Short mmCIF file of C-alpha atoms in Angstrom, two decimals:
data_model
loop_
_atom_site.label_atom_id
_atom_site.label_comp_id
_atom_site.label_asym_id
_atom_site.label_seq_id
_atom_site.Cartn_x
_atom_site.Cartn_y
_atom_site.Cartn_z
CA MET A 1 -9.55 -16.70 21.01
CA GLN A 2 -9.11 -18.98 18.01
CA ILE A 3 -9.34 -17.47 14.54
CA MET A 4 -8.68 -18.42 10.93
CA ALA A 5 -5.64 -16.68 9.43
CA ALA A 6 -3.38 -16.94 6.36
CA VAL A 7 0.08 -17.97 7.59
CA LEU A 8 3.27 -17.68 5.55
CA GLU A 9 5.86 -20.17 6.82
CA ALA A 10 8.48 -19.81 4.08
CA SER A 11 9.18 -17.29 1.33
CA GLY A 12 10.25 -18.13 -2.20
CA LEU A 13 7.88 -20.95 -3.10
CA PRO A 14 7.41 -21.13 -6.88
CA PRO A 15 4.33 -19.77 -8.64
CA PRO A 16 1.61 -20.48 -9.46
CA TYR A 17 0.68 -20.01 -5.83
CA ALA A 18 -2.61 -21.80 -6.30
CA ASP A 19 -0.44 -24.93 -6.56
CA SER A 20 2.46 -24.22 -4.18
CA ARG A 21 0.15 -22.58 -1.61
CA PRO A 22 2.61 -20.40 0.31
CA LEU A 23 -0.24 -19.05 2.42
CA GLN A 24 -1.93 -21.67 4.54
CA VAL A 25 -5.27 -20.76 6.09
CA ARG A 26 -4.99 -22.20 9.59
CA THR A 27 -6.55 -21.98 13.01
CA VAL A 28 -4.32 -19.80 15.20
CA ASP A 29 -4.63 -18.23 18.63
CA LEU A 30 -5.05 -14.49 19.05
CA ASN A 31 -4.69 -12.80 22.41
CA GLY A 32 -6.87 -9.84 23.25
CA PRO A 33 -5.65 -6.25 23.40
CA GLY A 34 -3.05 -5.13 25.90
CA SER A 35 -2.49 -1.57 27.03
CA GLY A 36 -3.00 0.86 24.14
CA GLU A 37 -4.24 -1.87 21.80
CA VAL A 38 -7.50 -2.68 20.02
CA LEU A 39 -9.15 -5.91 18.84
CA VAL A 40 -10.60 -5.44 15.34
CA ARG A 41 -12.92 -7.75 13.41
CA ILE A 42 -11.51 -7.65 9.89
CA VAL A 43 -14.18 -7.22 7.21
CA ALA A 44 -12.10 -6.58 4.07
CA ALA A 45 -8.37 -6.79 3.31
CA GLY A 46 -6.56 -5.81 0.12
CA LEU A 47 -3.93 -7.81 -1.75
CA CYS A 48 -0.88 -5.58 -2.22
CA HIS A 49 2.56 -5.98 -3.78
CA SER A 50 4.05 -5.40 -0.33
CA ASP A 51 2.47 -8.71 0.70
CA LEU A 52 3.57 -10.32 -2.56
CA SER A 53 7.17 -9.23 -2.04
CA VAL A 54 7.23 -11.07 1.30
CA ILE A 55 5.81 -14.18 -0.37
CA GLU A 56 8.45 -13.95 -3.10
CA GLY A 57 11.23 -13.26 -0.61
CA THR A 58 12.36 -9.99 -2.20
CA ARG A 59 11.47 -8.09 0.97
CA PRO A 60 12.60 -10.25 3.90
CA ARG A 61 10.38 -10.37 6.97
CA PRO A 62 10.60 -12.58 10.08
CA LEU A 63 8.66 -15.79 9.53
CA PRO A 64 6.27 -17.44 10.21
CA MET A 65 3.96 -14.48 9.75
CA VAL A 66 0.29 -13.71 9.20
CA LEU A 67 0.29 -11.40 6.18
CA GLY A 68 -2.04 -8.54 5.26
CA HIS A 69 -1.72 -4.82 5.98
CA GLU A 70 -4.43 -3.00 3.97
CA ALA A 71 -7.72 -3.51 5.75
CA ALA A 72 -10.94 -2.18 7.21
CA GLY A 73 -12.93 -3.56 10.08
CA VAL A 74 -14.99 -2.99 13.20
CA VAL A 75 -13.71 -2.47 16.74
CA GLU A 76 -14.61 -5.41 19.00
CA GLU A 77 -12.71 -4.55 22.18
CA VAL A 78 -10.33 -1.87 23.42
CA GLY A 79 -7.48 -2.34 25.85
CA PRO A 80 -6.51 -0.21 28.84
CA GLY A 81 -5.61 3.35 27.93
CA VAL A 82 -7.71 3.51 24.74
CA SER A 83 -10.40 6.11 25.31
CA ASP A 84 -11.16 7.46 21.83
CA LEU A 85 -12.44 4.25 20.25
CA ARG A 86 -15.25 1.99 21.35
CA PRO A 87 -16.78 -1.31 20.19
CA GLY A 88 -18.75 -0.83 16.99
CA ASP A 89 -16.54 1.91 15.57
CA HIS A 90 -15.45 1.40 11.97
CA VAL A 91 -11.73 1.72 11.34
CA VAL A 92 -9.10 1.62 8.59
CA CYS A 93 -5.72 0.03 9.37
CA VAL A 94 -2.49 1.96 8.75
CA PHE A 95 0.71 0.01 8.10
CA VAL A 96 3.07 2.32 10.00
CA PRO A 97 2.10 2.75 13.66
CA SER A 98 3.41 6.14 14.78
CA CYS A 99 4.49 6.52 18.38
CA GLY A 100 3.72 10.24 18.46
CA THR A 101 6.81 11.15 20.49
CA CYS A 102 9.92 10.40 18.41
CA GLU A 103 11.70 13.15 16.49
CA TYR A 104 9.94 12.39 13.21
CA CYS A 105 6.47 12.13 14.71
CA CYS A 106 7.02 15.48 16.43
CA GLU A 107 8.02 16.96 13.06
CA GLY A 108 4.70 15.82 11.58
CA ARG A 109 6.28 12.97 9.59
CA PRO A 110 4.73 9.84 11.16
CA ALA A 111 5.68 7.65 8.18
CA LEU A 112 9.28 7.90 9.41
CA CYS A 113 8.47 6.93 13.01
CA VAL A 114 11.51 5.11 14.41
CA PRO A 115 9.71 2.84 16.92
CA GLY A 116 7.12 2.07 14.22
CA ALA A 117 9.81 1.08 11.72
CA THR A 118 11.58 -1.03 14.35
CA SER A 119 8.47 -2.95 15.39
CA ASN A 120 7.44 -3.49 11.77
CA GLY A 121 10.88 -4.90 10.95
CA GLU A 122 10.80 -7.22 13.94
CA GLY A 123 7.28 -8.49 13.29
CA THR A 124 5.76 -7.15 16.51
CA LEU A 125 3.16 -4.62 17.53
CA LEU A 126 4.31 -1.14 18.51
CA SER A 127 4.67 -2.33 22.10
CA GLY A 128 7.20 -4.96 21.02
CA ASP A 129 4.75 -7.75 21.90
CA ARG A 130 3.14 -10.42 19.74
CA ARG A 131 -0.50 -11.44 20.13
CA LEU A 132 -0.57 -14.28 17.58
CA PHE A 133 0.37 -17.88 18.41
CA TRP A 134 0.02 -21.27 16.78
CA ASN A 135 0.71 -25.04 16.83
CA GLU A 136 0.80 -27.41 19.78
CA HIS A 137 3.75 -25.56 21.29
CA HIS A 138 1.93 -22.20 21.23
CA ASP A 139 4.84 -20.65 19.33
CA PRO A 140 4.54 -16.95 18.47
CA LEU A 141 3.59 -15.78 14.99
CA ASN A 142 4.92 -12.52 13.57
CA HIS A 143 2.67 -9.59 12.71
CA HIS A 144 2.87 -8.05 9.24
CA LEU A 145 3.43 -4.30 9.53
CA GLY A 146 1.66 -4.28 12.87
CA ILE A 147 -1.62 -5.53 11.43
CA SER A 148 -1.78 -9.11 9.99
CA ALA A 149 -5.12 -8.52 8.29
CA PHE A 150 -5.54 -11.79 6.37
CA ALA A 151 -7.44 -13.10 9.35
CA GLN A 152 -10.86 -12.94 10.95
CA TYR A 153 -9.60 -10.70 13.75
CA ALA A 154 -6.48 -8.64 14.47
CA THR A 155 -5.08 -7.15 17.65
CA VAL A 156 -3.28 -3.92 16.75
CA ALA A 157 -1.86 -0.80 18.37
CA ARG A 158 -4.28 2.09 18.64
CA GLN A 159 -1.79 4.04 16.51
CA SER A 160 -2.45 1.63 13.63
CA LEU A 161 -6.09 2.71 13.28
CA VAL A 162 -8.06 5.63 11.89
CA LYS A 163 -11.78 5.89 12.65
CA VAL A 164 -13.94 6.29 9.54
CA ASP A 165 -17.55 6.84 8.49
CA PRO A 166 -19.57 3.68 9.23
CA ASP A 167 -21.55 4.18 6.01
CA LEU A 168 -18.41 3.65 3.92
CA ASP A 169 -18.33 0.25 2.17
CA PRO A 170 -15.57 -1.74 3.95
CA ARG A 171 -14.26 -2.98 0.59
CA HIS A 172 -13.61 0.62 -0.40
CA ALA A 173 -12.53 1.72 3.07
CA ALA A 174 -9.72 -0.88 3.09
CA LEU A 175 -8.10 0.72 0.05
CA PHE A 176 -7.52 3.95 1.96
CA GLY A 177 -5.09 2.20 4.31
CA CYS A 178 -2.42 1.58 1.66
CA ALA A 179 -3.22 1.98 -2.05
CA VAL A 180 -4.96 5.33 -1.68
CA LEU A 181 -2.86 6.62 1.20
CA THR A 182 0.39 5.80 -0.61
CA GLY A 183 -0.63 6.63 -4.17
CA VAL A 184 -2.74 9.73 -3.67
CA GLY A 185 -0.31 10.91 -1.02
CA ALA A 186 2.64 10.46 -3.37
CA ALA A 187 0.89 12.74 -5.86
CA LEU A 188 -0.49 15.37 -3.48
CA ASN A 189 2.21 15.40 -0.79
CA GLY A 190 5.33 13.80 -2.27
CA ALA A 191 5.17 15.38 -5.71
CA ALA A 192 2.95 18.32 -4.70
CA VAL A 193 1.02 18.11 -7.97
CA THR A 194 -0.89 21.29 -8.71
CA ALA A 195 -3.31 22.51 -11.35
CA GLY A 196 -1.72 22.64 -14.79
CA ASP A 197 1.13 20.24 -13.98
CA THR A 198 2.41 17.62 -16.40
CA VAL A 199 2.75 14.36 -14.46
CA ALA A 200 3.98 10.86 -15.28
CA ILE A 201 2.95 7.78 -13.32
CA ILE A 202 5.35 4.86 -13.84
CA GLY A 203 3.89 1.57 -12.59
CA LEU A 204 0.13 1.14 -12.75
CA GLY A 205 -0.78 -1.25 -9.98
CA GLY A 206 -3.35 -0.25 -7.38
CA VAL A 207 -1.01 2.32 -5.84
CA GLY A 208 -0.01 3.74 -9.23
CA MET A 209 -3.63 4.08 -10.31
CA ALA A 210 -4.42 5.81 -7.03
CA ALA A 211 -1.59 8.25 -7.77
CA LEU A 212 -3.16 8.84 -11.19
CA LEU A 213 -6.49 9.63 -9.51
CA GLY A 214 -4.71 11.94 -7.09
CA ALA A 215 -2.98 13.82 -9.90
CA ARG A 216 -6.29 14.16 -11.69
CA ALA A 217 -8.01 15.45 -8.54
CA ALA A 218 -5.21 18.01 -8.12
CA GLY A 219 -5.92 19.39 -11.59
CA ALA A 220 -2.94 18.04 -13.55
CA GLU A 221 -3.28 19.14 -17.16
CA ARG A 222 -1.49 16.15 -18.63
CA ILE A 223 -1.13 12.71 -17.05
CA VAL A 224 1.30 10.29 -18.70
CA ALA A 225 0.77 6.66 -17.69
CA VAL A 226 3.57 4.11 -18.16
CA ASP A 227 3.52 0.35 -17.58
CA VAL A 228 4.68 -2.94 -19.07
CA ALA A 229 1.10 -4.21 -19.53
CA THR A 230 -1.23 -2.96 -22.27
CA GLN A 231 -4.30 -3.84 -20.17
CA LYS A 232 -3.16 -1.46 -17.46
CA LEU A 233 -2.65 1.29 -20.01
CA GLU A 234 -6.25 0.80 -21.11
CA TRP A 235 -7.43 1.03 -17.49
CA ALA A 236 -5.31 4.16 -17.04
CA ARG A 237 -6.99 5.87 -19.99
CA GLU A 238 -10.39 5.03 -18.51
CA LEU A 239 -9.30 6.63 -15.22
CA GLY A 240 -8.10 9.85 -16.82
CA ALA A 241 -4.62 9.38 -18.29
CA THR A 242 -4.08 11.67 -21.29
CA ASP A 243 -1.09 9.76 -22.70
CA THR A 244 0.03 6.14 -22.34
CA PHE A 245 3.36 4.47 -23.13
CA LEU A 246 4.65 0.92 -22.88
CA ALA A 247 7.66 0.76 -20.59
CA THR A 248 9.02 -2.14 -22.65
CA ASP A 249 9.53 0.15 -25.66
CA PRO A 250 13.30 0.80 -25.81
CA HIS A 251 12.54 4.32 -27.04
CA ALA A 252 9.93 5.07 -24.37
CA ALA A 253 11.95 7.79 -22.62
CA GLU A 254 12.64 9.63 -25.87
CA ALA A 255 9.01 9.33 -26.95
CA ILE A 256 7.73 10.71 -23.64
CA ARG A 257 10.18 13.62 -23.70
CA ASP A 258 9.14 14.42 -27.26
CA ALA A 259 5.44 14.22 -26.47
CA THR A 260 5.80 16.45 -23.42
CA LYS A 261 8.25 18.91 -25.00
CA GLY A 262 11.24 18.12 -22.82
CA GLY A 263 9.79 15.88 -20.13
CA VAL A 264 7.29 16.05 -17.29
CA ARG A 265 7.37 18.42 -14.34
CA LYS A 266 6.59 15.59 -11.89
CA ALA A 267 7.48 11.90 -12.38
CA ILE A 268 6.09 9.46 -9.82
CA GLU A 269 7.68 5.98 -9.79
CA LEU A 270 5.55 3.21 -8.28
CA ALA A 271 6.79 0.05 -9.98
CA GLY A 272 9.59 -0.69 -7.52
CA SER A 273 12.24 -1.64 -10.08
CA ALA A 274 15.59 -0.25 -11.20
CA SER A 275 14.40 0.18 -14.79
CA ALA A 276 11.34 2.15 -13.65
CA LEU A 277 13.52 4.41 -11.50
CA GLU A 278 15.85 5.09 -14.42
CA LEU A 279 12.97 5.82 -16.77
CA ALA A 280 11.36 8.18 -14.26
CA TYR A 281 14.58 10.17 -13.94
CA LYS A 282 15.11 10.33 -17.70
CA ILE A 283 11.66 11.73 -18.39
CA THR A 284 11.82 14.37 -15.64
CA ARG A 285 12.32 17.75 -17.29
CA ARG A 286 14.86 20.39 -16.33
CA GLY A 287 13.85 21.82 -12.96
CA GLY A 288 11.43 18.94 -12.42
CA THR A 289 10.92 16.52 -9.55
CA MET A 290 11.08 12.74 -9.52
CA VAL A 291 9.31 11.03 -6.62
CA THR A 292 9.75 7.32 -5.91
CA ALA A 293 7.36 5.37 -3.71
CA GLY A 294 7.73 1.94 -5.31
CA LEU A 295 9.79 0.09 -2.66
CA PRO A 296 12.18 -1.99 -4.81
CA PRO A 297 14.15 -4.88 -3.28
CA PRO A 298 16.73 -3.64 -0.74
CA THR A 299 19.62 -4.46 -3.10
CA THR A 300 18.32 -2.19 -5.89
CA SER A 301 20.31 0.95 -6.57
CA LEU A 302 19.87 3.93 -8.88
CA ALA A 303 22.73 5.29 -10.98
CA ILE A 304 22.15 8.79 -12.30
CA PRO A 305 24.42 11.39 -13.93
CA ALA A 306 25.20 13.56 -10.93
CA VAL A 307 25.84 16.66 -13.04
CA GLY A 308 22.17 16.72 -13.99
CA LEU A 309 21.16 17.37 -10.41
CA VAL A 310 23.09 20.64 -10.61
CA ALA A 311 23.05 21.69 -14.24
CA GLU A 312 19.38 20.75 -14.73
CA GLU A 313 18.25 21.43 -11.15
CA LYS A 314 16.37 18.14 -10.94
CA SER A 315 15.09 16.92 -7.61
CA VAL A 316 14.87 13.28 -6.50
CA LYS A 317 12.92 12.36 -3.39
CA GLY A 318 11.30 9.39 -1.71
CA SER A 319 7.76 9.14 -0.41
CA TYR A 320 6.76 6.53 2.16
CA LEU A 321 3.15 6.09 3.24
CA GLY A 322 2.42 8.85 0.74
CA SER A 323 4.27 11.35 2.95
CA THR A 324 0.95 11.56 4.79
CA VAL A 325 -0.34 12.11 8.28
CA PRO A 326 -2.91 9.26 8.20
CA ALA A 327 -5.21 10.64 10.90
CA ARG A 328 -5.47 13.85 8.87
CA ASP A 329 -5.28 12.58 5.30
CA ILE A 330 -7.44 9.44 5.32
CA PRO A 331 -10.56 11.44 6.30
CA ARG A 332 -9.65 14.06 3.67
CA TYR A 333 -9.29 11.48 0.93
CA ILE A 334 -12.52 9.78 1.98
CA ARG A 335 -14.36 13.09 1.67
CA LEU A 336 -12.92 13.56 -1.82
CA PHE A 337 -14.17 10.05 -2.67
CA GLN A 338 -17.63 10.72 -1.26
CA ARG A 339 -17.88 13.93 -3.29
CA GLY A 340 -16.96 12.13 -6.50
CA HIS A 341 -13.52 13.69 -6.93
CA LEU A 342 -11.50 10.55 -6.15
CA PRO A 343 -13.26 7.45 -7.58
CA VAL A 344 -11.13 4.87 -5.76
CA ASP A 345 -13.94 2.31 -5.97
CA ARG A 346 -12.89 1.83 -9.61
CA LEU A 347 -9.60 0.37 -8.41
CA LEU A 348 -11.42 -2.66 -6.98
CA THR A 349 -11.36 -5.27 -9.74
CA ALA A 350 -11.61 -8.58 -7.85
CA GLU A 351 -13.12 -9.99 -4.68
CA MET A 352 -12.51 -13.39 -3.09
CA PRO A 353 -12.86 -15.38 0.14
CA LEU A 354 -9.85 -16.03 2.37
CA SER A 355 -9.70 -19.61 1.08
CA GLU A 356 -8.77 -18.33 -2.42
CA ILE A 357 -6.01 -15.96 -1.32
CA ASN A 358 -3.20 -17.83 -3.10
CA SER A 359 -5.03 -17.63 -6.42
CA GLY A 360 -5.55 -13.94 -5.74
CA PHE A 361 -1.81 -13.40 -5.47
CA ASP A 362 -1.36 -15.24 -8.76
CA ARG A 363 -3.67 -12.67 -10.35
CA LEU A 364 -1.82 -9.80 -8.69
CA ARG A 365 1.52 -11.14 -9.86
CA ALA A 366 0.19 -11.53 -13.42
CA GLY A 367 -1.14 -7.96 -13.45
CA SER A 368 -4.68 -9.09 -14.26
CA MET A 369 -6.25 -7.02 -11.47
CA LEU A 370 -5.62 -3.65 -9.86
CA ARG A 371 -6.80 -4.27 -6.33
CA GLY A 372 -8.28 -7.52 -5.12
CA ILE A 373 -10.13 -7.64 -1.84
CA VAL A 374 -10.43 -10.59 0.50
CA SER A 375 -13.88 -10.45 2.10
CA ILE A 376 -13.69 -12.05 5.50
CA THR A 377 -16.77 -13.45 7.21
#
């Protein structure tokens, strides 16, 4: 079938993207589902920094590629071997397809699935195949994280989907596939925030704000929000932050430690930069835990005084996909949302058609929105 999709041919074009137009909305060919695959009509797809990093070239991916990995849609067709989904089911896409049989999947850690990581890195579906093609030569297009959601339709592995309540607004449902899964999961699973904790969130994009909501839902007594943008600090206060600090303040670490009487018990880094990592470690109190889920460029490293790991008993850990089991946690988080405990709808600050996607990434890059949604008709 022929569909409209946003294709990235080359990374590193200069902003503003409304002018350089790195994403070209083109007619491409999409093959139907093979064994264990599902054809999904995409209804809503979120603009995420993981997409932006591919556009910028800081996170290399095989090109050309149809971007987009945070999405919700409706099942149109199922391939052989798929028995638990049927046309008309509403689904959320998950950006790590878990094979279910590798060592990590068997340990209950599907975010670390080896075949899933391999296929994502190679731009294929979990099967190793590609279903997207373009131009007069019918050359293959790469899939972004097994999904490629900036398109009218997507063929994905069954393992990339979680069935959800059909009454859920697709614009909100899409957020659960990345921003909520990663952010809330980083707070509840990665950092194991509990009632009475003092928590810092460093980096207040859509994922960071979701982590803030997760910490609040867990009963954190004090939530310290840190970012380089004053607008985001204002949004953070509206969402429940008790303290806010500008990351650009050269004395920010000292001020946070003073305000929290020695630092926070849990520091969650979601900015994806070396300076944010360093700040997160500095403000983690003795015996505390620093969790990073920000995905900096592959060349970024963190230098820390090793003696502190022993003498202060600090812990440093990573959290990918929110350290979640998506089939278990997405329905849980949706129930929290439906009961009013996790107001993720407040993260949605912009909506646009597919034709305006480049301007949307300009807004994301400028920090003038939390989560923008592409509504696809």
